[in-house]
Short mmCIF file of C-alpha atoms and ligand atoms in Angstrom, two decimals:
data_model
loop_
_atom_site.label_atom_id
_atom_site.label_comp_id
_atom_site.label_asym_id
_atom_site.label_seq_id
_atom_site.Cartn_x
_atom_site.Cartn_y
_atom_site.Cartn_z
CA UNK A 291 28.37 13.47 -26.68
CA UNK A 292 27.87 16.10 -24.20
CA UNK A 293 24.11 15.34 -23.23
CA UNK A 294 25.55 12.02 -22.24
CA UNK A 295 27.81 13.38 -19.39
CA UNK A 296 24.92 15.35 -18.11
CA UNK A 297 22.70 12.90 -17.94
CA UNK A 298 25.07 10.34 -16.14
CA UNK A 299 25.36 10.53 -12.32
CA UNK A 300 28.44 10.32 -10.92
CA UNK A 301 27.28 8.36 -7.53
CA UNK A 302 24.53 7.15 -6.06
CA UNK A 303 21.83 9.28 -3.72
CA UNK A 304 22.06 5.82 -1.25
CA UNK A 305 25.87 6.43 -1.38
CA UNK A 306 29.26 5.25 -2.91
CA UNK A 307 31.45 2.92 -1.72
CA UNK A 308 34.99 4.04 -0.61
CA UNK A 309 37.22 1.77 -2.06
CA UNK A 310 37.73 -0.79 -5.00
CA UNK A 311 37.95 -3.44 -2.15
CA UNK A 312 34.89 -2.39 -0.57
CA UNK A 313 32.77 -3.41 -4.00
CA UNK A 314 34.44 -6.38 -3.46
CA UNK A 315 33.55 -7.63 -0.33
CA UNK A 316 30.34 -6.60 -0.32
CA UNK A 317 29.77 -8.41 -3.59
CA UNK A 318 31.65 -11.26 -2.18
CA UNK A 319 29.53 -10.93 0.69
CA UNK A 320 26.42 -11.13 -1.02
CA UNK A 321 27.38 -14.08 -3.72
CA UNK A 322 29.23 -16.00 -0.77
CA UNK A 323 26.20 -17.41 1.43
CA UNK A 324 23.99 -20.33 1.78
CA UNK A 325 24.29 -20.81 -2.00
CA UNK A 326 27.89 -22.17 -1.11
CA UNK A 327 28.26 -24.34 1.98
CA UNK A 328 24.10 -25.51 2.04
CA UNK A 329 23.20 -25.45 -1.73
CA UNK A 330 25.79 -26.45 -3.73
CA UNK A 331 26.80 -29.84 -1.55
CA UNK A 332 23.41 -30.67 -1.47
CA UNK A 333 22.11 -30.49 -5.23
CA UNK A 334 25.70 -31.82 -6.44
CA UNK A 335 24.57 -34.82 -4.48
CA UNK A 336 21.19 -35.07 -5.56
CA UNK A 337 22.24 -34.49 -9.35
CA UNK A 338 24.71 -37.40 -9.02
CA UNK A 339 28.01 -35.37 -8.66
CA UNK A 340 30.65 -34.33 -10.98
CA UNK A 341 28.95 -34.18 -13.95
CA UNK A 342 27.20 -31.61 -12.38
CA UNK A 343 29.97 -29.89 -10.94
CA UNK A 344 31.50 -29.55 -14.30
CA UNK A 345 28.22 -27.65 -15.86
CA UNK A 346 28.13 -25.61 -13.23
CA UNK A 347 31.86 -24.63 -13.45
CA UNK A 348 30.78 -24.08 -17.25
CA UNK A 349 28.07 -22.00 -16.86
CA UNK A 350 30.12 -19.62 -14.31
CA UNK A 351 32.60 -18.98 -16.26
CA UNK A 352 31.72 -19.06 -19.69
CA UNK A 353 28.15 -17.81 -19.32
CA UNK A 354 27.83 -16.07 -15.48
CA UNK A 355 30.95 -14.43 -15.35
CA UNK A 356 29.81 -12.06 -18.73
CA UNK A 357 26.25 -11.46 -17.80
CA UNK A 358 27.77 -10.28 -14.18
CA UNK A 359 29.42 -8.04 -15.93
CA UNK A 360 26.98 -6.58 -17.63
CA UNK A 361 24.44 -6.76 -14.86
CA UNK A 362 27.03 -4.79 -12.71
CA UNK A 363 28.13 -2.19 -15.67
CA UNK A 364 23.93 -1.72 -15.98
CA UNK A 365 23.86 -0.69 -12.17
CA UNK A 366 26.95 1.89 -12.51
CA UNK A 367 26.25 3.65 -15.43
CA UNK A 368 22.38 3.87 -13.59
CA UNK A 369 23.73 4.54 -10.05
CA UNK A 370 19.85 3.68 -9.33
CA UNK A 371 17.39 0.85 -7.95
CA UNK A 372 17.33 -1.88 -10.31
CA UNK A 373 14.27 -0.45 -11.78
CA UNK A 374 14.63 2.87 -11.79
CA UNK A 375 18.33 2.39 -13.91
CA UNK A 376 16.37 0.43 -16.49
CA UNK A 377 14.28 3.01 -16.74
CA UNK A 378 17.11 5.09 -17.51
CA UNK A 379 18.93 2.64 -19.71
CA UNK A 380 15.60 1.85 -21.67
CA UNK A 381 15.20 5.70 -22.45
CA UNK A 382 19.26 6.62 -23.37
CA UNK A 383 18.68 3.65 -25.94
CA UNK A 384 15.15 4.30 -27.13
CA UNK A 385 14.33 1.18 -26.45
CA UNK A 386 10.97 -0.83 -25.88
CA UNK A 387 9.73 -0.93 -22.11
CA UNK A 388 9.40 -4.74 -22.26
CA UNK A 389 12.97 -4.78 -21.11
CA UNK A 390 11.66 -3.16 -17.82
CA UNK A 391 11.26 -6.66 -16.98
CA UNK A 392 14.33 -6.79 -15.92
CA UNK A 393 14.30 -4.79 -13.29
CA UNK A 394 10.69 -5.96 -12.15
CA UNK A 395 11.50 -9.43 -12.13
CA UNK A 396 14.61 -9.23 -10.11
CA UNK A 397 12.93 -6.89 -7.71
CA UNK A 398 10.59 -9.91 -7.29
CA UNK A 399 12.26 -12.04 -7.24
CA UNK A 400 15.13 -10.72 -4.50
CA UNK A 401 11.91 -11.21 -1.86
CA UNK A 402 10.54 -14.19 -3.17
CA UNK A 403 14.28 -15.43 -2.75
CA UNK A 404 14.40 -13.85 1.08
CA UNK A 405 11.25 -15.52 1.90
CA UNK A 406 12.68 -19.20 2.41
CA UNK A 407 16.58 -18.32 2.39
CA UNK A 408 15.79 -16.54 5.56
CA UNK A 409 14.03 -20.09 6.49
CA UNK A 410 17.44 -22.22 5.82
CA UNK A 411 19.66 -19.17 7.57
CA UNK A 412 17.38 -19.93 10.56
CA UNK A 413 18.36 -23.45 10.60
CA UNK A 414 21.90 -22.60 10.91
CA UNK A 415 20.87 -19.83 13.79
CA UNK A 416 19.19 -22.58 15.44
CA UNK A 417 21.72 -25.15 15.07
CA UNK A 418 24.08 -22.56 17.16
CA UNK A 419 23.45 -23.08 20.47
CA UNK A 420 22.70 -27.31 19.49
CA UNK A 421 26.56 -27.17 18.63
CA UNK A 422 27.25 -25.08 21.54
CA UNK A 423 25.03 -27.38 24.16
CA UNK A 424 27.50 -30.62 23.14
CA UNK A 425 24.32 -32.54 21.81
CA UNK A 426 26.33 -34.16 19.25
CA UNK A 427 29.32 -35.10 21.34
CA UNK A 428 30.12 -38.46 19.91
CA UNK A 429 27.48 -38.73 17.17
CA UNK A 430 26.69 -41.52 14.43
CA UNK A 431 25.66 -40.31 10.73
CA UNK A 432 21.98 -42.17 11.85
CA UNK A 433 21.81 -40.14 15.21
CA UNK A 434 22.79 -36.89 13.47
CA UNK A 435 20.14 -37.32 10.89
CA UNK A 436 17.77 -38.23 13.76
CA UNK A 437 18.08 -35.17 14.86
CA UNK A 438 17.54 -32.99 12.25
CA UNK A 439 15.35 -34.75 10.52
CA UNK A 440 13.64 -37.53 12.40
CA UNK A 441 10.15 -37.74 13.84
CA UNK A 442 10.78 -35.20 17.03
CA UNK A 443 13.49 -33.63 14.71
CA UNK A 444 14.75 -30.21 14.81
CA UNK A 445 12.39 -29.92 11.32
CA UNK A 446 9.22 -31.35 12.52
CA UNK A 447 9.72 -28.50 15.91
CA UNK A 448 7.56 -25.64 13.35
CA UNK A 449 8.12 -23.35 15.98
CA UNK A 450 11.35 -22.94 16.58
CA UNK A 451 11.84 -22.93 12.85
CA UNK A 452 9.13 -19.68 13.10
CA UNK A 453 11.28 -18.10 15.49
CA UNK A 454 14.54 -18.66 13.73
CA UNK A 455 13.54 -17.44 10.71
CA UNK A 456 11.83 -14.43 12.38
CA UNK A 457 15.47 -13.69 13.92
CA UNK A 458 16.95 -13.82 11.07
CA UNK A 459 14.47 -11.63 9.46
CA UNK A 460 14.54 -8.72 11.64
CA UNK A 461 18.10 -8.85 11.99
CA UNK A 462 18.57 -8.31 8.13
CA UNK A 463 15.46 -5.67 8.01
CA UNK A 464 17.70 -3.88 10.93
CA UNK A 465 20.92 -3.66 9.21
CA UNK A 466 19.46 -2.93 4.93
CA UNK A 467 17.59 -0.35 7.20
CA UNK A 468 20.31 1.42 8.44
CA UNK A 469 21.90 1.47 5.21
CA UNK A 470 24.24 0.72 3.00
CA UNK A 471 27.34 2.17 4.63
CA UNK A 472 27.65 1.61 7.70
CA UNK A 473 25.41 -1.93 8.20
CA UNK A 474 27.88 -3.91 5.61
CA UNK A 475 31.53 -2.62 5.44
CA UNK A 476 32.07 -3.58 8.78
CA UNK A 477 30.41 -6.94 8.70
CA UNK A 478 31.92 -8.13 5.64
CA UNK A 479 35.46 -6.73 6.27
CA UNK A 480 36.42 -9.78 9.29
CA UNK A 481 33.51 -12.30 8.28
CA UNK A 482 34.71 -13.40 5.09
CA UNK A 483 38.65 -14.13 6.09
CA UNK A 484 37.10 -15.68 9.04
CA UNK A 485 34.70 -18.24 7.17
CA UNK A 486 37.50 -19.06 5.04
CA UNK A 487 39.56 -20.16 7.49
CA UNK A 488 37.59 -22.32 9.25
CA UNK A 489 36.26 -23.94 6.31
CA UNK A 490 40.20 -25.16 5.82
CA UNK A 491 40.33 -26.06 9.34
CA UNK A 492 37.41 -28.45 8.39
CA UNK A 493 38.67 -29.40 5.05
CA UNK A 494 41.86 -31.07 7.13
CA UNK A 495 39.57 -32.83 9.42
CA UNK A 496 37.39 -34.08 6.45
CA UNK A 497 40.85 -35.40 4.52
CA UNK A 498 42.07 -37.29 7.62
CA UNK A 499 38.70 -38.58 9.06
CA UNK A 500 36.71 -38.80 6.17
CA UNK A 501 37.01 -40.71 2.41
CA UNK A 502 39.05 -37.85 1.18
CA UNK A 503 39.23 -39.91 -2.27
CA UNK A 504 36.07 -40.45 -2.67
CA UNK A 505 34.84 -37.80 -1.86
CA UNK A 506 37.37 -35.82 -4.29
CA UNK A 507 36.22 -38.12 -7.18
CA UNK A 508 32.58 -38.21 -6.42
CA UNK A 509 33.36 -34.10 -7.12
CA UNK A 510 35.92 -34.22 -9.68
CA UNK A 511 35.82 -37.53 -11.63
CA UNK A 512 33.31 -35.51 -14.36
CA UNK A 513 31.35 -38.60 -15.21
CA UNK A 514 29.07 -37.21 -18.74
CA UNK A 515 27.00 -40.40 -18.51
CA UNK A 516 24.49 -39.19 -15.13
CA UNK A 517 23.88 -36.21 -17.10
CA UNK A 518 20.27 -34.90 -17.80
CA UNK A 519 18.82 -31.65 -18.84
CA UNK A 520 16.83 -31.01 -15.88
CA UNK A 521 20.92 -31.25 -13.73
CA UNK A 522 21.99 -29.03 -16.32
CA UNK A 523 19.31 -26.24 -15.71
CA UNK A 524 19.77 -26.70 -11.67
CA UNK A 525 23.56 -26.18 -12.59
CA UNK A 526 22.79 -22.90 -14.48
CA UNK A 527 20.07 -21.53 -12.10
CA UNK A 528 22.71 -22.17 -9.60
CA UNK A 529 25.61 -20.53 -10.89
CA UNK A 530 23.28 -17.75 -11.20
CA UNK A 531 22.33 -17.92 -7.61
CA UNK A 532 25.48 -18.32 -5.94
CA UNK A 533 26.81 -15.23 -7.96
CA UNK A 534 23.87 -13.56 -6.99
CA UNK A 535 23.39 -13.00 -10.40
CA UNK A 536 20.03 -12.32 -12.90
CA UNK A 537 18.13 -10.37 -10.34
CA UNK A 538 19.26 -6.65 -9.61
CA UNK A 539 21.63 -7.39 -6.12
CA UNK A 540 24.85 -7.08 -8.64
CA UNK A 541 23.14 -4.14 -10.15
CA UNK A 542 22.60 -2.62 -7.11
CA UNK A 543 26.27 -2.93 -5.89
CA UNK A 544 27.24 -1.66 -9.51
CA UNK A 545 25.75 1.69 -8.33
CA UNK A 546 28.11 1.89 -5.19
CA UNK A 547 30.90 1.31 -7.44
CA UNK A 548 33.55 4.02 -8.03
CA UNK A 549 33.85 5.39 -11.52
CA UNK A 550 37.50 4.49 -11.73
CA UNK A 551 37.21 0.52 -11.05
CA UNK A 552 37.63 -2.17 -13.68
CA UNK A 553 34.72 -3.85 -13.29
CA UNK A 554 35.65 -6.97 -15.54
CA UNK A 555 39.12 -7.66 -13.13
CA UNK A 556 36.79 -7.22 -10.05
CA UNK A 557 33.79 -9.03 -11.38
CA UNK A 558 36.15 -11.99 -11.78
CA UNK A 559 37.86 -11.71 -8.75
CA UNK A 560 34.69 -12.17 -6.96
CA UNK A 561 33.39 -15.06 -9.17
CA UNK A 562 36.32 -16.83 -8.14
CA UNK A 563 36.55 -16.82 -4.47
CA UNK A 564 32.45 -17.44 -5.06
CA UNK A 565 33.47 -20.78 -6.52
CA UNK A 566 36.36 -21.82 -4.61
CA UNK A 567 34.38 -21.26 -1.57
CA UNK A 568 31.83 -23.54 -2.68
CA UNK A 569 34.44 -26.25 -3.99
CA UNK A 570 35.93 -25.98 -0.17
CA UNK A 571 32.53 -26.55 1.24
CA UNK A 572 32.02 -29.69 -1.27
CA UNK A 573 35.32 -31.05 -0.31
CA UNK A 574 34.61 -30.84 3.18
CA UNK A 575 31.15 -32.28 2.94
CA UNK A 576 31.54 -35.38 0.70
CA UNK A 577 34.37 -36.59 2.30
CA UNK A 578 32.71 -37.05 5.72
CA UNK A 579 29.43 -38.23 3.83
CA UNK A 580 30.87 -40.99 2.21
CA UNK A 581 32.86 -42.18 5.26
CA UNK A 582 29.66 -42.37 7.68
CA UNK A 583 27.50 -43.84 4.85
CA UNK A 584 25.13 -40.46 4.41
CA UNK A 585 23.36 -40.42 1.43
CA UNK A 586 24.71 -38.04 -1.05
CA UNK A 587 20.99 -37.12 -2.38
CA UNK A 588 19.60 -36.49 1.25
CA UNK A 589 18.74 -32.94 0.26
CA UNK A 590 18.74 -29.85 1.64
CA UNK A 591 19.77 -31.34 5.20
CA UNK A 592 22.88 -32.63 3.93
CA UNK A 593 24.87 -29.78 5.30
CA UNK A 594 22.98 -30.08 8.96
CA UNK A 595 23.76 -33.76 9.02
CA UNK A 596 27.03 -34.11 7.99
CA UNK A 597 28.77 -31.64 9.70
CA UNK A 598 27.44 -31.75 12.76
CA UNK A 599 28.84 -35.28 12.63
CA UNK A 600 31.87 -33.97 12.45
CA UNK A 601 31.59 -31.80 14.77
CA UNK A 602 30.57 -33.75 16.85
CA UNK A 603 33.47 -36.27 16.89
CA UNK A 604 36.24 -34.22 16.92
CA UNK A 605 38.35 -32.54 20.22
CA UNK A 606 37.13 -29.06 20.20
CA UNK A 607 34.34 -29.69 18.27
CA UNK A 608 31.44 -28.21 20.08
CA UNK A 609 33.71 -24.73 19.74
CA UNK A 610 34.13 -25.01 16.24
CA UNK A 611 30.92 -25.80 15.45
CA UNK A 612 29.40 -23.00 17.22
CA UNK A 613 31.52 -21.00 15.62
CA UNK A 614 30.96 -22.54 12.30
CA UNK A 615 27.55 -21.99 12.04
CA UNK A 616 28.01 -18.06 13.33
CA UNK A 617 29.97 -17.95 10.33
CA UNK A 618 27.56 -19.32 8.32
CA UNK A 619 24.73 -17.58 9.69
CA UNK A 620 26.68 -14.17 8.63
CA UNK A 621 27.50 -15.13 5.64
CA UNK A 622 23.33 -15.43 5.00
CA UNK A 623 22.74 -12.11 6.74
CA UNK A 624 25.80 -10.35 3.55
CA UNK A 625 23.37 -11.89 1.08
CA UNK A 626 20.50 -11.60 2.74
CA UNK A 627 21.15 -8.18 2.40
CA UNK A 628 21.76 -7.73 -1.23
CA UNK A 629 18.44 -9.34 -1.71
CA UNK A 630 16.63 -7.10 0.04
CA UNK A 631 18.14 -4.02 -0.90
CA UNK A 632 16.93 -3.97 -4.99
CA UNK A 633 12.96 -4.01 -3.74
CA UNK A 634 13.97 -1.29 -0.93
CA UNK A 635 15.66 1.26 -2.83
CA UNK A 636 12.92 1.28 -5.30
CA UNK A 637 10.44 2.01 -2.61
CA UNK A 638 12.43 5.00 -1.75
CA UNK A 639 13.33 6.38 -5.00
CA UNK A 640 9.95 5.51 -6.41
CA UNK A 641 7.49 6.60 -3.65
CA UNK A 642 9.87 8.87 -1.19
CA UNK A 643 9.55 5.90 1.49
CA UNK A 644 11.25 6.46 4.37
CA UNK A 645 14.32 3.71 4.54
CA UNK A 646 13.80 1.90 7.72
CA UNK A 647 9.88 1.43 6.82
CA UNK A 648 10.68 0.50 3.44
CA UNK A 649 12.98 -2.40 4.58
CA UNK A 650 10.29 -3.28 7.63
CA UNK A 651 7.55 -3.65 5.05
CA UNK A 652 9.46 -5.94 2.49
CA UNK A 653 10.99 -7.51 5.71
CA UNK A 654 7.10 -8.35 6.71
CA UNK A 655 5.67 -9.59 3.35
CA UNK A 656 8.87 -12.01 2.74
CA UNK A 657 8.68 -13.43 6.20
CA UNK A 658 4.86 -13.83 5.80
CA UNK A 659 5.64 -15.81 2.65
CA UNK A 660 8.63 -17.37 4.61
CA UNK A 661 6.26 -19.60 6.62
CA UNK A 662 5.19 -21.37 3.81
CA UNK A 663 8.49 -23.02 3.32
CA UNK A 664 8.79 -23.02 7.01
CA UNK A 665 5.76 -25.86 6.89
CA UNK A 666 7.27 -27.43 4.10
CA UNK A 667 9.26 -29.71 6.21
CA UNK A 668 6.64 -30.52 8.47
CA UNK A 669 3.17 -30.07 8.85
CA UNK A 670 2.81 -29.14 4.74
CA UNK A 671 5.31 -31.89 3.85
CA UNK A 672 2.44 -34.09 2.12
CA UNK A 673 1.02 -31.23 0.14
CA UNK A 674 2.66 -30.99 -3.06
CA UNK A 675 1.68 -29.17 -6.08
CA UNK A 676 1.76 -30.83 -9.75
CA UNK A 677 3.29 -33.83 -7.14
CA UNK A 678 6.00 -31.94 -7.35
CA UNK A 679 6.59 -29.11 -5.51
CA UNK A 680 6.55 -28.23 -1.61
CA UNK A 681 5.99 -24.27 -1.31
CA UNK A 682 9.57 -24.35 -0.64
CA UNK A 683 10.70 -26.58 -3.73
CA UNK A 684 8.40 -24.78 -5.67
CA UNK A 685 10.02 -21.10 -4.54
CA UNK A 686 13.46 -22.12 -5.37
CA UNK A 687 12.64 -23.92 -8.84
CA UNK A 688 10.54 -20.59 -9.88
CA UNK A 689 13.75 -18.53 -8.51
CA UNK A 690 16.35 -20.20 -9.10
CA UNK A 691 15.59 -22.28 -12.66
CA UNK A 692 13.69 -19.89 -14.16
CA UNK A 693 13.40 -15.79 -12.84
CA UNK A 694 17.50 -15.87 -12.29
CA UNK A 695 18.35 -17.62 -15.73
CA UNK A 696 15.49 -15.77 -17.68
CA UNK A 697 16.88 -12.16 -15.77
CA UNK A 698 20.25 -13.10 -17.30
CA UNK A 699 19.17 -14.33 -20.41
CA UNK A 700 17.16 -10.39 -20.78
CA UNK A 701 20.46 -8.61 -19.55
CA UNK A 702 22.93 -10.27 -21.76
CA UNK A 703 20.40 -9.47 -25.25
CA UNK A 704 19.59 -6.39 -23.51
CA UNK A 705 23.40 -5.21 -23.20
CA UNK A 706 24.56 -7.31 -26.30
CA UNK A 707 21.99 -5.54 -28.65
CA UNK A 708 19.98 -3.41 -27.54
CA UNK A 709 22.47 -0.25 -26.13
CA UNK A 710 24.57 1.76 -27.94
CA UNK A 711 27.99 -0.59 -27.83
CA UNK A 712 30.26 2.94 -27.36
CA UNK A 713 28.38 3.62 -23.82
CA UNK A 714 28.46 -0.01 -22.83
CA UNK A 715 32.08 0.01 -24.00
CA UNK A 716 32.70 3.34 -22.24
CA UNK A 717 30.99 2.00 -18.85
CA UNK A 718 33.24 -1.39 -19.03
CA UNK A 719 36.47 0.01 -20.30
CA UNK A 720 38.38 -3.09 -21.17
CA UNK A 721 40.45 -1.35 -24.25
CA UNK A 722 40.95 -3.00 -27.20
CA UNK A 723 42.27 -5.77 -26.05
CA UNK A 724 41.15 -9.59 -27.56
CA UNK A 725 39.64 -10.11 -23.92
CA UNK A 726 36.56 -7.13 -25.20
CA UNK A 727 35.96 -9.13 -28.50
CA UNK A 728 35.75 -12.40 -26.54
CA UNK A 729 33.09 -10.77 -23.86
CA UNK A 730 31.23 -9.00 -26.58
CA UNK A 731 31.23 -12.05 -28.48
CA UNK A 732 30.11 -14.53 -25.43
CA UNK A 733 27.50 -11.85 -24.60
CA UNK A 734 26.09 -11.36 -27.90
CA UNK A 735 25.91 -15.17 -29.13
CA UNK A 736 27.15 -17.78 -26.42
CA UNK A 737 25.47 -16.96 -23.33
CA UNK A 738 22.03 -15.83 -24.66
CA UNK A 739 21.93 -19.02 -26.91
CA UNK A 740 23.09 -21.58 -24.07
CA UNK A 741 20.80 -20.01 -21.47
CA UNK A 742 17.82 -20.40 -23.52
CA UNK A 743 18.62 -23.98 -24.50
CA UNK A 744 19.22 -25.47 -21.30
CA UNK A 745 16.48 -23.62 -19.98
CA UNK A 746 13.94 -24.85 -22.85
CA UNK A 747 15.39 -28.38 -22.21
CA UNK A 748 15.42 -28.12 -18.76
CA UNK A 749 11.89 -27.21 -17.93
CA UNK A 750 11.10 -29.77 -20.57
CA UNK A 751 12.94 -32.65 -18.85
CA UNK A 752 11.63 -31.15 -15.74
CA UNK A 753 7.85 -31.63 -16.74
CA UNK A 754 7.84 -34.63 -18.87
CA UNK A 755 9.71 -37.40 -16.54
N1 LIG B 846 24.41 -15.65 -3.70
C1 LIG B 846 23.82 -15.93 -2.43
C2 LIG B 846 24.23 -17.31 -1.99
O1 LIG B 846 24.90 -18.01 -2.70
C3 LIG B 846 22.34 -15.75 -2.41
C4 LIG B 846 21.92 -14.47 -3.02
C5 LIG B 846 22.16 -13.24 -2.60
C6 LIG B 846 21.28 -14.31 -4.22
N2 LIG B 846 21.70 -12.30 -3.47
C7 LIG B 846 21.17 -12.95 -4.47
C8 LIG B 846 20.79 -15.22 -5.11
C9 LIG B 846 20.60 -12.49 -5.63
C10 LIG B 846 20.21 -14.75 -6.26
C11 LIG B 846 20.14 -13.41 -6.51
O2 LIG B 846 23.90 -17.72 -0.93
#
């Protein structure tokens, strides 16, 4: 089909990527984050453990790993905003605008996302120069919980949080402003061996100091009887999140990435280091948790508790942890930036926005929103809607349990059924090889049908306990 040459751009007007290994860093960069040394430790603890852990590991590979690449074949045969390729797509396959939503939603849903992950980045920036001062020389698990979350805590101080997460805000509206080029090849490129490394450095201390075995079996023991719907959904919204997955960022990427690329080898390439990273950062936390008698389910301080603990009592420790939450903090800005950049190139491709005030005025309305989560963990901790929800529980469970996994659930029928199969297989380009069938066949039946079962069951548990 000639027409369908002609009507399929060859790069992107934001730009292309250079390399294969540029896709995959920056991809890396924006699935590796918060998702994998905060998140994951801390709802694996609150959902009782390995149970958990084994769902999740399910629903990456078996149901994530697909979608993503479909999500990131949608953005490279588009080479467009998230939007703007579904626009596309929905037009080369005749197909009803509903699926639209797609893009929408994610676009949404990449800001609503910002709004408090730029809140829990700031806690990290802020914990920077506590590491650095030597406040936790010598620390107990009671004192380090004391001071992150006690009554003059570092979370009751609504302030500092405010200026934190206003750092972190303009530093990510500085860098999606300049652009994809030159902000995020650079960053990624030494950050990412970097975090790694350390995060082995700590996963020695945490075998010899902490309760290595417990720790590994509070992980790994994959205990089916805590199970529950409600862990299963959180397990699926989160291997959505970490991957960055269900919302547009792997979309966008997708249109940086070079025509010639195998996007199912690099797709799973990326899922993998995702979820090794995160298995690292679990293997480092629990450990330590279980030795100073922290309580697995403390919640999203988990990570600002327990390693400062560490920290805190080993030679060299103020140095490392400084360092450690730099790295961490970087790691949020890589994803920060992939959930920015959906909403922003839509502004310019759709209205002719200028870049830098595109990215300011997203930058604005998600940190406006931000400060909503910000007073979750002080001065709003009381209110809670449907007794539920803080403004920052609420944000993630809308985000994470139910835009991400619906925004996957859409790509994978939209992809599966709805385009012509001989573009889709054009765009993905795995042969005929047994490896196709299985991905067509996960795509089609598997991860449409799971999704929407654990998420009917989920928000069911959710709601009636
Ligand atoms: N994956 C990132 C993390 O684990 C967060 C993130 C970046 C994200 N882009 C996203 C989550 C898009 C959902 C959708 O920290």
């Amino acid at each position: 089909m000639s027409t369908e040459n002609t009507a399929r751009p060859s790069s992107s007007i934001h730009g292309i990527w250079t390399k294969r290994w540029t896709f995959i860093l920056a991809a890396s960069g924006s699935a590796i984050g918060l998702g994998n040394i905060w998140k994951f430790p801390y709802i694996t603890g609150e959902n009782g453990g390995s149970a958990f852990v084994l769902i999740y590991l399910a629903c990456i590979f078996a149901i994530g790993i697909p979608i993503m690449i479909a999500e990131t074949m949608l953005g490279r045969r588009g080479r467009k905003s998230p939007i703007e390729t579904m626009r596309d797509m929905i037009a080369a396959s005749n197909a009803s605008g509903f699926w639209l939503i797609i893009g929408l939603m994610g676009t949404l849903a990449g800001i609503l996302i910002l709004s408090y992950y730029s809140v829990i980045a700031g806690w990290a920036l802020g914990y920077i120069p506590k590491l650095a001062s030597g406040e936790f020389a010598g620390v107990t698990g009671a004192s380090a919980n004391a001071i992150f979350s006690g009554e003059q805590g570092f979370l009751s101080d609504y302030k500092t949080l405010i200026f934190w997460h206003s750092v972190f805000t303009i530093v990510t509206v500085y860098i999606v402003g300049k652009g994809i080029k030159t902000g995020l090849e650079r960053a990624v490129r030494f950050l990412m061996p970097a975090l790694v490394l350390l995060l082995l450095i700590l996963l020695v201390y945490s075998a010899i100091e902490g309760d290595f075995a417990k720790g590994a079996q509070f992980l790994f023991a994959f205990d089916a009887s805590k199970l529950n719907w409600n862990s299963a959904l959180v397990a699926l919204g989160h291997a959505f999140f970490t991957l960055s997955l269900g919302m547009g960022s792997i979309m966008a990427y997708g249109a940086y990435m070079p025509q010639q690329d195998s996007i199912a080898k690099t797709i799973t390439l990326v899922a993998v280091l995702d979820t090794a990273i995160a298995l690292i950062a679990g293997l480092v936390i629990f450990p330590l948790v279980f030795a100073h008698g922290i309580e697995p389910g403390a919640g999203p301080g988990l990570m600002f508790i327990s390693l400062p603990l560490a920290f805190g009592n080993i030679s060299g420790g103020a140095i490392f942890g400084t360092l450690f939450f730099i790295l961490v903090s970087m790691a949020a800005w890589t994803s920060a930036i992939a959930l920015l950049e959906p909403a922003v190139c839509w502004l310019i491709e759709r209205f002719k926005m200028g870049r830098q005030k595109a990215a300011l005025l997203l930058g604005g309305i998600a940190w406006v929103l931000g400060l909503g989560s910000v007073f979750s963990f002080n001065i709003w901790q009381e209110y809670k809607l449907m007794d539920t929800f803080t403004v920052f529980d609420g944000l993630d469970f809308l985000t994470s349990n139910i835009m991400l996994p619906l925004g996957g659930l859409f790509i994978a029928l939209f992809v599966g059924w709805v385009m012509k199969p001989e573009v889709v297989d054009a765009e993905i380009d795995m042969q005929n090889s047994s490896l196709r069938t299985a991905w067509w066949f996960v795509l089609r039946y598997i991860a449409p049908a799971a999704v929407a079962l654990v998420f009917v069951l989920g928000v069911y548990n959710k709601f009636a306990s």
